[in-house]
């Protein structure tokens, strides 16, 4: 699986459209669109950072 596909998969797992995911992660919508369409390639670490962010938010929510 390539990096762009992984980002799309993460977004879908969270259940958000591009606009919601953009607001959630702080990544511009246009950038997400370009990544998912394969017009641009995100750095390798981006999917890991997004996954960490989502896991962290889930942990905080569970403890709260």
mmCIF file of C-alpha atoms in Angstrom:
data_model
loop_
_atom_site.group_PDB
_atom_site.id
_atom_site.type_symbol
_atom_site.label_atom_id
_atom_site.label_comp_id
_atom_site.label_asym_id
_atom_site.label_seq_id
_atom_site.Cartn_x
_atom_site.Cartn_y
_atom_site.Cartn_z
ATOM 1 C CA UNK A 1 0.000 0.000 0.000
ATOM 2 C CA UNK A 2 1.382 3.391 -0.907
ATOM 3 C CA UNK A 3 1.401 6.417 1.374
ATOM 4 C CA UNK A 4 -1.523 8.181 -0.314
ATOM 5 C CA UNK A 5 -3.705 5.083 -0.056
ATOM 6 C CA UNK A 6 -2.856 4.752 3.623
ATOM 7 C CA UNK A 7 -3.933 8.341 4.290
ATOM 8 C CA UNK A 8 -7.222 7.703 2.472
ATOM 9 C CA UNK A 9 -7.715 4.526 4.499
ATOM 10 C CA UNK A 10 -7.085 6.347 7.800
ATOM 11 C CA UNK A 11 -9.551 9.083 6.821
ATOM 12 C CA UNK A 12 -12.215 6.521 5.998
ATOM 13 C CA UNK A 13 -11.569 4.570 9.228
ATOM 14 C CA UNK A 14 -12.193 7.775 11.167
ATOM 15 C CA UNK A 15 -15.374 8.267 9.145
ATOM 16 C CA UNK A 16 -14.646 11.777 7.929
ATOM 17 C CA UNK A 17 -14.843 13.388 4.520
ATOM 18 C CA UNK A 18 -11.855 15.387 3.257
ATOM 19 C CA UNK A 19 -13.092 18.684 4.673
ATOM 20 C CA UNK A 20 -13.710 17.212 8.132
ATOM 21 C CA UNK A 21 -10.376 15.369 8.056
ATOM 22 C CA UNK A 22 -8.658 18.573 7.014
ATOM 23 C CA UNK A 23 -10.108 20.419 9.983
ATOM 24 C CA UNK A 24 -9.305 17.507 12.288
ATOM 25 C CA UNK A 25 -5.639 17.178 11.253
ATOM 26 C CA UNK A 26 -4.816 20.721 10.149
ATOM 27 C CA UNK A 27 -3.827 19.537 6.672
ATOM 28 C CA UNK A 28 -5.255 21.750 3.915
ATOM 29 C CA UNK A 29 -8.076 20.176 1.887
ATOM 30 C CA UNK A 30 -6.232 20.802 -1.385
ATOM 31 C CA UNK A 31 -3.186 18.962 -0.036
ATOM 32 C CA UNK A 32 -5.314 15.973 0.995
ATOM 33 C CA UNK A 33 -6.957 15.956 -2.438
ATOM 34 C CA UNK A 34 -3.579 16.058 -4.179
ATOM 35 C CA UNK A 35 -2.185 13.269 -1.994
ATOM 36 C CA UNK A 36 -5.200 11.017 -2.440
ATOM 37 C CA UNK A 37 -5.264 11.610 -6.214
ATOM 38 C CA UNK A 38 -1.540 10.884 -6.502
ATOM 39 C CA UNK A 39 -0.682 14.344 -7.826
ATOM 40 C CA UNK A 40 1.692 14.893 -4.903
ATOM 41 C CA UNK A 41 3.480 12.462 -2.615
ATOM 42 C CA UNK A 42 3.373 13.088 1.127
ATOM 43 C CA UNK A 43 6.464 12.451 3.246
ATOM 44 C CA UNK A 44 6.671 8.899 4.582
ATOM 45 C CA UNK A 45 6.132 9.959 8.188
ATOM 46 C CA UNK A 46 2.771 11.681 7.606
ATOM 47 C CA UNK A 47 0.526 8.598 7.963
ATOM 48 C CA UNK A 48 2.310 7.678 11.216
ATOM 49 C CA UNK A 49 1.814 11.164 12.625
ATOM 50 C CA UNK A 50 -1.873 11.129 11.716
ATOM 51 C CA UNK A 51 -2.297 7.691 13.312
ATOM 52 C CA UNK A 52 -0.529 8.855 16.489
ATOM 53 C CA UNK A 53 -2.752 11.929 16.649
ATOM 54 C CA UNK A 54 -5.924 9.858 16.322
ATOM 55 C CA UNK A 55 -4.759 7.269 18.883
ATOM 56 C CA UNK A 56 -3.773 10.034 21.311
ATOM 57 C CA UNK A 57 -7.144 11.756 20.965
ATOM 58 C CA UNK A 58 -8.902 8.448 21.552
ATOM 59 C CA UNK A 59 -6.864 7.769 24.711
ATOM 60 C CA UNK A 60 -7.513 11.256 26.072
ATOM 61 C CA UNK A 61 -11.220 10.907 25.369
ATOM 62 C CA UNK A 62 -11.368 7.532 27.129
ATOM 63 C CA UNK A 63 -9.569 8.865 30.231
ATOM 64 C CA UNK A 64 -11.601 12.088 30.320
#
